[in-house]
């Protein structure tokens, strides 16, 4: 379907549902908002919205529908196909029809647009419905949705994952955390899928997608507390060869051993299966990965004296037991990766950067079992390049707050360029004023977190800052005049 046809179809459906007022009303509203904008532009800096991101006042809805109608970042074809997919959500979850009422989906509550793609985040107990299918007339390759996050008590959402979502090629983050979901019939049917997923030796390119249940390119997957059941699918590594972070904790009806096929899942960095009935030892290959797979599980899996006999009904359980030579990383390569020299940076830069990063372990305790190597470049969520260190703790279930810079740290020697906590919704607290002294810091994101408080005036001294995203947080107060000194700032998102 061409772009004009697709756009026309969406427009017709929108009119049938009375999503759009008459054109004359739009013109009148456009002039009204323009006049309002001109008057506000000459006034003092506005107060930031102190209300919950999930609450929209009537005036704000009206403003969102009339200003900046041009959708940035994407081609006309990408806009049309993305809109056609997102427009299915209000039909599947009728409550959204009260706020998702504009053609500019970037202005919809819970939708965030950037050059990287479109992020959808819904956090509400009042949503009732189901997850929508991808319309048959839509080209999934042009749907720019990269992240879908649905969190809450889940008392009204049927969490069965639509089969058509397998074709969302841009989707890299998927979080379905619907706590206390009572009806098993509405849970993700991993059990049935697993029975259809036989061990495969063929290449991933020849794999039948019907044997998979997650989009092929996902990297960060969190499906916790959903009452899902069954064994872990052996075909996971072939279906999803890019997954780094897989969170399946607190689904007590997941059982059985970790499939031996997962020993070849080289992209995997973190697996959380706490609160499940998974048993047996982990694949021995994991200790030789770089970095080794971080496994968060019960003693049935992690205890070396228990895991070998914890699955008595599984005849192949012995194949999962680590030998004496593989129960710990003994190869020189893995040992050097963990405790060997750190590339790229001077000794002073290494010492001060490590000191700055280690403070996060004190304020976010979930990092303590993950950040243990002396070489911080192999830590999960940390990426080292000659340009600097990027920390991307995104889409996690971690609790805590971010620390101030210790007085003992020489900030001129800290080579951290990126601190991204987006979609880690339990990260909370005030914005650290002392981060202003991090003169290498270029990128900061707390989007979709519980961060709160006022914007630090000290951050006006961040002379390297180019990107700052504080959207969907609890930020309030005045916009600091000192931020006018942020000469390199290219992107500022406070909506």
Short mmCIF file of C-alpha atoms in Angstrom, two decimals:
data_model
loop_
_atom_site.label_atom_id
_atom_site.label_comp_id
_atom_site.label_asym_id
_atom_site.label_seq_id
_atom_site.Cartn_x
_atom_site.Cartn_y
_atom_site.Cartn_z
CA UNK A 1 0.00 0.00 0.00
CA UNK A 2 1.36 3.40 -0.99
CA UNK A 3 1.86 6.22 1.49
CA UNK A 4 -1.13 8.31 0.24
CA UNK A 5 -3.40 5.25 0.39
CA UNK A 6 -2.18 4.28 3.85
CA UNK A 7 -2.47 7.82 5.18
CA UNK A 8 -5.96 8.14 3.72
CA UNK A 9 -7.02 4.87 5.33
CA UNK A 10 -5.77 6.00 8.73
CA UNK A 11 -7.50 9.34 8.32
CA UNK A 12 -10.80 7.67 7.40
CA UNK A 13 -10.63 5.39 10.43
CA UNK A 14 -9.77 8.36 12.61
CA UNK A 15 -12.78 10.29 11.34
CA UNK A 16 -15.06 7.33 11.95
CA UNK A 17 -13.94 7.27 15.57
CA UNK A 18 -14.28 11.08 15.81
CA UNK A 19 -10.63 11.57 16.57
CA UNK A 20 -10.37 14.77 14.53
CA UNK A 21 -12.47 17.97 14.80
CA UNK A 22 -13.63 19.85 11.72
CA UNK A 23 -10.90 21.58 9.69
CA UNK A 24 -12.29 25.01 10.46
CA UNK A 25 -11.93 24.33 14.15
CA UNK A 26 -8.32 23.26 13.61
CA UNK A 27 -7.54 26.51 11.81
CA UNK A 28 -9.08 28.54 14.62
CA UNK A 29 -7.18 26.59 17.24
CA UNK A 30 -3.93 26.97 15.32
CA UNK A 31 -4.23 30.76 15.36
CA UNK A 32 -5.20 30.71 19.02
CA UNK A 33 -2.18 28.66 20.00
CA UNK A 34 0.10 30.80 17.84
CA UNK A 35 -1.07 33.91 19.66
CA UNK A 36 -0.60 32.19 22.99
CA UNK A 37 2.91 31.11 22.02
CA UNK A 38 3.90 34.66 21.05
CA UNK A 39 2.66 36.05 24.36
CA UNK A 40 4.37 33.36 26.42
CA UNK A 41 7.66 33.76 24.57
CA UNK A 42 8.09 37.23 26.01
CA UNK A 43 7.28 36.18 29.56
CA UNK A 44 9.55 34.81 32.27
CA UNK A 45 10.74 31.18 32.10
CA UNK A 46 7.78 28.84 32.63
CA UNK A 47 7.33 26.44 35.49
CA UNK A 48 7.91 22.84 34.53
CA UNK A 49 4.96 20.47 34.73
CA UNK A 50 4.89 18.97 38.20
CA UNK A 51 2.08 16.51 37.50
CA UNK A 52 2.42 12.82 36.70
CA UNK A 53 3.32 12.19 33.02
CA UNK A 54 0.24 9.96 32.82
CA UNK A 55 -2.08 12.91 33.56
CA UNK A 56 -2.99 15.33 30.79
CA UNK A 57 -5.10 18.42 31.39
CA UNK A 58 -7.62 19.37 28.72
CA UNK A 59 -5.65 22.45 27.70
CA UNK A 60 -2.49 20.40 27.27
CA UNK A 61 -4.32 17.91 25.06
CA UNK A 62 -5.52 20.77 22.89
CA UNK A 63 -2.03 22.25 22.64
CA UNK A 64 -0.53 18.90 21.72
CA UNK A 65 -3.03 18.59 18.86
CA UNK A 66 -2.29 21.93 17.27
CA UNK A 67 1.38 22.80 17.51
CA UNK A 68 4.31 21.28 15.63
CA UNK A 69 2.13 19.10 13.39
CA UNK A 70 5.15 18.08 11.30
CA UNK A 71 6.55 14.78 12.58
CA UNK A 72 10.35 14.99 12.78
CA UNK A 73 13.05 12.43 12.04
CA UNK A 74 11.19 10.00 9.73
CA UNK A 75 10.33 9.70 6.03
CA UNK A 76 6.74 10.01 4.84
CA UNK A 77 6.53 6.24 4.39
CA UNK A 78 7.89 5.61 7.89
CA UNK A 79 5.45 8.12 9.37
CA UNK A 80 2.46 6.54 7.62
CA UNK A 81 3.27 2.96 8.59
CA UNK A 82 4.19 3.89 12.16
CA UNK A 83 0.97 5.86 12.57
CA UNK A 84 -1.09 3.00 11.14
CA UNK A 85 0.37 0.59 13.72
CA UNK A 86 0.10 2.95 16.70
CA UNK A 87 -3.45 3.88 15.71
CA UNK A 88 -4.45 0.29 16.51
CA UNK A 89 -3.66 0.78 20.21
CA UNK A 90 -6.75 2.93 21.00
CA UNK A 91 -8.95 0.31 19.33
CA UNK A 92 -7.38 -2.46 21.43
CA UNK A 93 -7.09 -0.32 24.60
CA UNK A 94 -10.07 2.09 24.41
CA UNK A 95 -8.87 4.30 27.29
CA UNK A 96 -6.12 5.61 25.01
CA UNK A 97 -8.70 7.06 22.63
CA UNK A 98 -9.12 9.93 25.09
CA UNK A 99 -5.53 11.13 24.62
CA UNK A 100 -4.18 9.57 21.41
CA UNK A 101 -6.18 11.91 19.21
CA UNK A 102 -3.70 13.65 16.90
CA UNK A 103 -2.07 12.68 13.63
CA UNK A 104 1.26 13.67 15.18
CA UNK A 105 1.88 10.52 17.20
CA UNK A 106 5.03 12.09 18.67
CA UNK A 107 2.69 14.25 20.79
CA UNK A 108 0.74 11.31 22.20
CA UNK A 109 0.98 10.67 25.92
CA UNK A 110 3.43 7.80 26.49
CA UNK A 111 5.05 8.12 23.05
CA UNK A 112 8.55 9.55 22.66
CA UNK A 113 10.19 10.20 19.28
CA UNK A 114 13.88 10.57 18.54
CA UNK A 115 16.23 9.97 15.65
CA UNK A 116 16.76 6.43 16.95
CA UNK A 117 13.05 5.59 16.77
CA UNK A 118 9.71 5.68 18.58
CA UNK A 119 9.38 4.55 22.21
CA UNK A 120 5.99 3.57 23.64
CA UNK A 121 5.67 3.43 27.44
CA UNK A 122 2.36 2.78 29.20
CA UNK A 123 2.28 2.69 33.01
CA UNK A 124 -1.28 2.52 34.22
CA UNK A 125 -3.61 0.25 36.15
CA UNK A 126 -6.61 1.75 34.41
CA UNK A 127 -5.80 0.44 30.93
CA UNK A 128 -8.17 -2.30 29.81
CA UNK A 129 -7.86 -4.26 26.60
CA UNK A 130 -5.25 -6.21 24.70
CA UNK A 131 -2.10 -5.72 22.68
CA UNK A 132 -2.96 -4.83 19.06
CA UNK A 133 -2.00 -6.71 15.92
CA UNK A 134 0.07 -5.17 13.15
CA UNK A 135 -2.43 -4.33 10.36
CA UNK A 136 -2.04 -6.49 7.26
CA UNK A 137 -1.73 -3.44 4.99
CA UNK A 138 1.23 -2.05 6.96
CA UNK A 139 4.87 -2.62 6.01
CA UNK A 140 6.53 -3.68 9.31
CA UNK A 141 9.97 -2.69 8.02
CA UNK A 142 8.82 0.93 8.06
CA UNK A 143 7.34 0.86 11.56
CA UNK A 144 9.84 2.93 13.56
CA UNK A 145 8.85 1.62 17.00
CA UNK A 146 12.03 0.57 18.81
CA UNK A 147 10.71 0.16 22.37
CA UNK A 148 7.41 -1.02 23.89
CA UNK A 149 7.11 -0.91 27.68
CA UNK A 150 3.93 -1.91 29.51
CA UNK A 151 4.06 -1.90 33.30
CA UNK A 152 1.57 -1.93 36.12
CA UNK A 153 -0.73 -4.27 37.97
CA UNK A 154 -1.97 -5.60 34.68
CA UNK A 155 -5.53 -6.04 35.91
CA UNK A 156 -7.03 -5.19 32.53
CA UNK A 157 -4.50 -6.04 29.80
CA UNK A 158 -4.48 -9.39 28.06
CA UNK A 159 -0.76 -10.01 27.77
CA UNK A 160 -0.74 -12.54 24.93
CA UNK A 161 1.92 -11.30 22.52
CA UNK A 162 0.44 -10.84 19.02
CA UNK A 163 2.05 -13.13 16.46
CA UNK A 164 2.29 -10.24 14.01
CA UNK A 165 4.77 -8.49 16.33
CA UNK A 166 7.37 -11.00 15.13
CA UNK A 167 7.71 -8.76 12.08
CA UNK A 168 8.55 -5.56 14.01
CA UNK A 169 12.12 -5.44 12.75
CA UNK A 170 13.00 -2.16 14.50
CA UNK A 171 11.87 -3.31 17.96
CA UNK A 172 14.86 -3.73 20.30
CA UNK A 173 13.29 -3.29 23.76
CA UNK A 174 10.22 -5.19 24.96
CA UNK A 175 9.01 -5.03 28.56
CA UNK A 176 5.76 -6.62 29.67
CA UNK A 177 5.71 -6.43 33.44
CA UNK A 178 2.10 -6.97 34.47
CA UNK A 179 2.20 -7.90 38.13
CA UNK A 180 -0.27 -10.26 39.78
CA UNK A 181 -1.89 -11.38 36.57
CA UNK A 182 -4.53 -13.87 37.78
CA UNK A 183 -5.95 -15.58 34.67
CA UNK A 184 -3.42 -18.00 33.17
CA UNK A 185 -5.41 -18.02 29.95
CA UNK A 186 -4.33 -14.45 29.24
CA UNK A 187 -0.64 -14.94 29.93
CA UNK A 188 2.12 -15.27 27.37
CA UNK A 189 1.86 -18.83 26.15
CA UNK A 190 5.51 -19.78 26.34
CA UNK A 191 4.54 -23.35 27.23
CA UNK A 192 2.83 -24.00 23.91
CA UNK A 193 5.53 -22.22 21.96
CA UNK A 194 8.28 -24.16 23.68
CA UNK A 195 6.74 -27.48 22.71
CA UNK A 196 6.88 -26.42 19.06
CA UNK A 197 10.48 -25.25 19.24
CA UNK A 198 12.70 -28.25 18.65
CA UNK A 199 16.51 -28.04 18.85
CA UNK A 200 17.72 -26.80 15.49
CA UNK A 201 21.10 -27.04 13.80
CA UNK A 202 20.16 -25.00 10.75
CA UNK A 203 21.18 -21.40 10.25
CA UNK A 204 18.98 -18.72 11.73
CA UNK A 205 18.18 -17.41 8.26
CA UNK A 206 16.40 -20.67 7.39
CA UNK A 207 14.44 -20.83 10.63
CA UNK A 208 10.66 -20.85 10.52
CA UNK A 209 9.53 -17.73 12.36
CA UNK A 210 6.43 -19.59 13.55
CA UNK A 211 8.75 -21.39 15.98
CA UNK A 212 9.62 -18.03 17.57
CA UNK A 213 7.55 -15.78 19.79
CA UNK A 214 9.67 -12.60 20.09
CA UNK A 215 10.69 -10.14 17.36
CA UNK A 216 13.98 -11.20 15.81
CA UNK A 217 16.06 -8.10 16.63
CA UNK A 218 15.15 -7.55 20.30
CA UNK A 219 18.10 -6.82 22.59
CA UNK A 220 16.48 -6.08 25.95
CA UNK A 221 13.54 -8.30 27.01
CA UNK A 222 11.75 -8.18 30.35
CA UNK A 223 8.72 -10.45 30.89
CA UNK A 224 8.42 -10.62 34.66
CA UNK A 225 5.55 -11.52 37.00
CA UNK A 226 3.30 -12.57 34.13
CA UNK A 227 2.24 -16.07 35.23
CA UNK A 228 3.84 -17.54 32.12
CA UNK A 229 4.58 -21.25 32.21
CA UNK A 230 6.54 -24.03 30.54
CA UNK A 231 10.14 -24.84 29.73
CA UNK A 232 12.73 -22.43 28.35
CA UNK A 233 12.63 -22.72 24.53
CA UNK A 234 15.78 -24.35 23.06
CA UNK A 235 15.42 -22.32 19.86
CA UNK A 236 15.76 -18.96 21.62
CA UNK A 237 19.37 -18.32 20.43
CA UNK A 238 18.38 -18.89 16.79
CA UNK A 239 15.15 -16.92 17.02
CA UNK A 240 16.74 -13.99 18.87
CA UNK A 241 20.50 -13.92 18.29
CA UNK A 242 20.87 -10.31 19.51
CA UNK A 243 19.37 -10.55 23.00
CA UNK A 244 21.75 -9.23 25.67
CA UNK A 245 19.44 -8.88 28.66
CA UNK A 246 16.68 -11.40 29.38
CA UNK A 247 14.57 -10.94 32.52
CA UNK A 248 12.09 -13.75 33.27
CA UNK A 249 12.12 -13.54 37.06
CA UNK A 250 9.15 -14.29 39.33
CA UNK A 251 7.32 -16.57 36.92
CA UNK A 252 7.07 -19.64 39.19
CA UNK A 253 5.57 -21.88 36.51
CA UNK A 254 8.68 -21.75 34.32
CA UNK A 255 10.52 -25.01 35.01
CA UNK A 256 13.10 -27.48 33.70
CA UNK A 257 16.78 -27.07 32.78
CA UNK A 258 18.47 -24.33 30.83
CA UNK A 259 18.64 -25.78 27.29
CA UNK A 260 22.10 -26.83 26.18
CA UNK A 261 21.49 -24.88 22.95
CA UNK A 262 21.78 -21.72 25.04
CA UNK A 263 25.48 -22.48 25.44
CA UNK A 264 25.94 -21.02 21.94
CA UNK A 265 23.96 -17.86 22.69
CA UNK A 266 26.98 -15.57 22.42
CA UNK A 267 25.03 -12.30 22.61
CA UNK A 268 23.58 -13.10 26.05
CA UNK A 269 25.04 -11.06 28.92
CA UNK A 270 22.44 -11.21 31.71
CA UNK A 271 19.81 -13.85 32.46
CA UNK A 272 17.51 -13.39 35.45
CA UNK A 273 15.40 -16.45 36.31
CA UNK A 274 14.97 -15.84 40.04
CA UNK A 275 11.62 -16.93 41.40
CA UNK A 276 11.22 -19.66 38.76
CA UNK A 277 11.56 -23.45 38.98
CA UNK A 278 14.40 -23.68 36.49
CA UNK A 279 16.88 -26.32 37.60
CA UNK A 280 20.17 -27.88 36.53
CA UNK A 281 23.56 -26.27 35.95
CA UNK A 282 24.15 -23.48 33.49
CA UNK A 283 25.86 -24.25 30.15
CA UNK A 284 29.61 -24.43 30.84
CA UNK A 285 30.37 -22.34 27.74
CA UNK A 286 29.04 -19.23 29.47
CA UNK A 287 32.14 -18.74 31.62
CA UNK A 288 34.23 -18.37 28.46
CA UNK A 289 32.08 -15.65 26.95
CA UNK A 290 33.47 -12.13 26.94
CA UNK A 291 32.08 -10.94 29.26
CA UNK A 292 30.87 -14.12 30.99
CA UNK A 293 27.08 -14.46 31.27
CA UNK A 294 25.74 -13.04 34.53
CA UNK A 295 23.19 -15.53 35.86
CA UNK A 296 20.70 -14.52 38.55
CA UNK A 297 18.87 -17.66 39.69
CA UNK A 298 18.00 -19.93 42.59
CA UNK A 299 20.42 -22.43 44.17
CA UNK A 300 18.95 -25.13 41.92
CA UNK A 301 20.96 -23.50 39.14
CA UNK A 302 23.77 -21.53 40.74
CA UNK A 303 24.96 -23.83 43.54
CA UNK A 304 27.70 -26.12 42.14
CA UNK A 305 26.87 -28.95 44.56
CA UNK A 306 23.13 -28.83 43.93
CA UNK A 307 22.61 -28.02 40.26
CA UNK A 308 23.94 -31.37 38.98
CA UNK A 309 21.16 -33.29 40.74
CA UNK A 310 18.42 -30.66 40.93
CA UNK A 311 16.60 -31.98 37.83
CA UNK A 312 16.20 -35.71 38.63
CA UNK A 313 13.47 -36.14 36.03
CA UNK A 314 15.68 -34.81 33.23
CA UNK A 315 17.87 -37.58 31.87
CA UNK A 316 20.23 -35.12 30.22
CA UNK A 317 20.75 -33.01 33.32
CA UNK A 318 24.30 -34.26 33.69
CA UNK A 319 25.17 -32.56 30.42
CA UNK A 320 24.63 -29.22 32.14
CA UNK A 321 27.00 -29.90 35.00
CA UNK A 322 30.26 -27.95 34.85
CA UNK A 323 33.42 -29.98 35.03
CA UNK A 324 36.07 -29.13 37.55
CA UNK A 325 37.96 -27.34 34.83
CA UNK A 326 34.98 -25.24 33.73
CA UNK A 327 33.37 -24.33 37.03
CA UNK A 328 35.40 -21.14 37.09
CA UNK A 329 36.99 -19.04 34.37
CA UNK A 330 40.41 -20.62 34.02
CA UNK A 331 41.35 -19.68 30.48
CA UNK A 332 43.89 -16.93 30.22
CA UNK A 333 41.66 -14.92 27.88
CA UNK A 334 38.71 -14.78 30.26
CA UNK A 335 40.95 -14.06 33.24
CA UNK A 336 42.62 -11.20 31.39
CA UNK A 337 39.27 -9.82 30.30
CA UNK A 338 38.13 -9.58 33.91
CA UNK A 339 41.29 -8.58 35.72
CA UNK A 340 43.68 -7.62 32.96
CA UNK A 341 44.70 -4.19 31.67
CA UNK A 342 42.13 -1.65 30.56
CA UNK A 343 42.65 -0.33 27.03
CA UNK A 344 42.50 3.20 25.67
CA UNK A 345 42.97 5.24 28.88
CA UNK A 346 45.84 6.48 31.01
CA UNK A 347 46.39 5.08 34.50
CA UNK A 348 44.95 8.22 36.08
CA UNK A 349 41.89 8.07 33.84
CA UNK A 350 41.34 4.42 34.75
CA UNK A 351 41.60 5.07 38.49
CA UNK A 352 39.27 8.07 38.55
CA UNK A 353 36.76 6.60 36.11
CA UNK A 354 36.58 3.39 38.14
CA UNK A 355 36.11 5.37 41.36
CA UNK A 356 33.25 7.32 39.81
CA UNK A 357 31.54 4.18 38.47
CA UNK A 358 31.94 2.15 41.67
CA UNK A 359 29.85 4.73 43.54
CA UNK A 360 26.85 3.47 41.55
CA UNK A 361 27.19 0.08 43.26
CA UNK A 362 26.53 1.77 46.61
CA UNK A 363 23.34 3.48 45.43
CA UNK A 364 22.03 0.79 43.03
CA UNK A 365 22.63 -2.49 44.84
CA UNK A 366 21.59 -4.63 41.86
CA UNK A 367 24.91 -3.68 40.26
CA UNK A 368 26.99 -5.20 43.06
CA UNK A 369 26.98 -8.81 41.77
CA UNK A 370 27.45 -7.57 38.20
CA UNK A 371 30.32 -5.10 38.54
CA UNK A 372 33.00 -7.25 40.18
CA UNK A 373 35.89 -7.32 37.71
CA UNK A 374 38.74 -4.84 38.09
CA UNK A 375 38.41 -4.16 34.37
CA UNK A 376 35.28 -1.99 34.26
CA UNK A 377 35.21 -2.28 30.47
CA UNK A 378 33.79 -5.82 30.78
CA UNK A 379 31.02 -4.82 33.21
CA UNK A 380 27.47 -5.27 31.91
CA UNK A 381 25.93 -1.99 30.72
CA UNK A 382 29.41 -0.45 30.22
CA UNK A 383 31.01 0.11 26.81
CA UNK A 384 34.57 1.35 26.38
CA UNK A 385 35.85 2.98 23.20
CA UNK A 386 38.80 5.28 22.48
CA UNK A 387 36.30 8.17 22.64
CA UNK A 388 35.27 7.36 26.22
CA UNK A 389 33.07 5.20 28.45
CA UNK A 390 29.33 4.83 27.81
CA UNK A 391 27.10 3.59 30.65
CA UNK A 392 23.70 2.36 29.41
CA UNK A 393 21.61 0.99 32.31
CA UNK A 394 18.40 1.05 30.28
CA UNK A 395 15.16 -0.85 30.68
CA UNK A 396 16.13 -2.54 33.95
CA UNK A 397 14.25 -3.41 37.12
CA UNK A 398 17.00 -1.92 39.29
CA UNK A 399 16.06 0.08 42.39
CA UNK A 400 18.11 2.98 43.69
CA UNK A 401 19.40 6.44 42.89
CA UNK A 402 22.40 7.88 41.10
CA UNK A 403 25.31 9.15 43.21
CA UNK A 404 27.03 12.48 43.48
CA UNK A 405 30.66 12.69 42.41
CA UNK A 406 32.96 11.91 45.32
CA UNK A 407 35.33 14.73 46.37
CA UNK A 408 38.17 12.20 46.01
CA UNK A 409 37.55 11.85 42.27
CA UNK A 410 39.48 14.04 39.85
CA UNK A 411 36.67 14.78 37.41
CA UNK A 412 39.12 16.01 34.78
CA UNK A 413 40.33 12.41 34.55
CA UNK A 414 36.87 10.78 34.35
CA UNK A 415 36.32 9.68 30.74
CA UNK A 416 32.59 8.87 30.99
CA UNK A 417 30.81 10.37 27.97
CA UNK A 418 27.35 8.81 28.30
CA UNK A 419 25.02 8.05 31.23
CA UNK A 420 21.72 6.56 30.04
CA UNK A 421 19.15 5.25 32.54
CA UNK A 422 16.09 5.52 30.28
CA UNK A 423 13.18 3.16 30.99
CA UNK A 424 14.73 1.97 34.27
CA UNK A 425 11.58 3.13 35.98
CA UNK A 426 12.69 2.47 39.58
CA UNK A 427 15.75 4.72 39.37
CA UNK A 428 14.76 7.71 41.49
CA UNK A 429 16.06 10.70 43.44
CA UNK A 430 17.35 14.16 42.66
CA UNK A 431 19.61 15.14 39.80
CA UNK A 432 23.22 15.21 41.09
CA UNK A 433 24.49 18.78 40.93
CA UNK A 434 28.11 17.60 41.07
CA UNK A 435 27.81 15.98 37.65
CA UNK A 436 28.42 19.49 36.34
CA UNK A 437 32.12 18.85 36.89
CA UNK A 438 32.16 15.89 34.46
CA UNK A 439 33.63 17.73 31.51
CA UNK A 440 33.63 14.68 29.22
CA UNK A 441 29.91 13.99 29.68
CA UNK A 442 28.06 14.45 26.37
CA UNK A 443 24.87 12.38 26.74
CA UNK A 444 22.50 12.10 29.74
CA UNK A 445 19.09 10.41 29.73
CA UNK A 446 16.67 9.70 32.57
CA UNK A 447 13.60 9.34 30.32
CA UNK A 448 10.81 7.23 31.82
CA UNK A 449 12.41 6.99 35.27
CA UNK A 450 11.27 8.14 38.71
CA UNK A 451 13.85 10.94 38.89
CA UNK A 452 12.47 14.10 40.48
CA UNK A 453 13.32 17.55 41.76
CA UNK A 454 14.49 20.71 40.07
CA UNK A 455 16.95 21.15 37.24
CA UNK A 456 20.38 21.84 38.79
CA UNK A 457 21.62 25.28 37.88
CA UNK A 458 25.15 23.85 38.15
CA UNK A 459 24.55 21.81 35.01
CA UNK A 460 24.98 24.99 33.04
CA UNK A 461 28.71 24.25 33.37
CA UNK A 462 28.48 20.98 31.40
CA UNK A 463 30.55 22.30 28.54
CA UNK A 464 30.53 18.99 26.60
CA UNK A 465 26.81 18.19 26.96
CA UNK A 466 25.07 17.59 23.63
CA UNK A 467 22.04 15.45 24.53
CA UNK A 468 19.76 15.67 27.60
CA UNK A 469 16.49 13.74 27.91
CA UNK A 470 14.44 14.08 31.11
CA UNK A 471 11.06 13.28 29.52
CA UNK A 472 8.41 11.47 31.55
CA UNK A 473 10.09 12.14 34.89
CA UNK A 474 8.88 14.06 37.94
CA UNK A 475 10.95 17.16 37.21
CA UNK A 476 9.62 20.50 38.45
CA UNK A 477 10.68 24.07 39.17
CA UNK A 478 12.08 26.84 37.00
CA UNK A 479 14.28 26.51 33.93
CA UNK A 480 17.78 27.63 35.07
CA UNK A 481 19.08 30.75 33.37
CA UNK A 482 22.60 29.30 33.66
CA UNK A 483 21.69 26.67 31.06
CA UNK A 484 22.01 29.35 28.41
CA UNK A 485 25.74 28.59 28.62
CA UNK A 486 25.24 25.06 27.22
CA UNK A 487 26.74 26.01 23.89
CA UNK A 488 27.06 22.44 22.54
CA UNK A 489 23.57 21.26 23.54
CA UNK A 490 21.74 19.90 20.49
CA UNK A 491 18.82 17.94 22.00
CA UNK A 492 16.85 18.91 25.13
CA UNK A 493 13.71 16.92 25.94
CA UNK A 494 11.68 17.84 29.03
CA UNK A 495 8.18 16.78 27.87
#
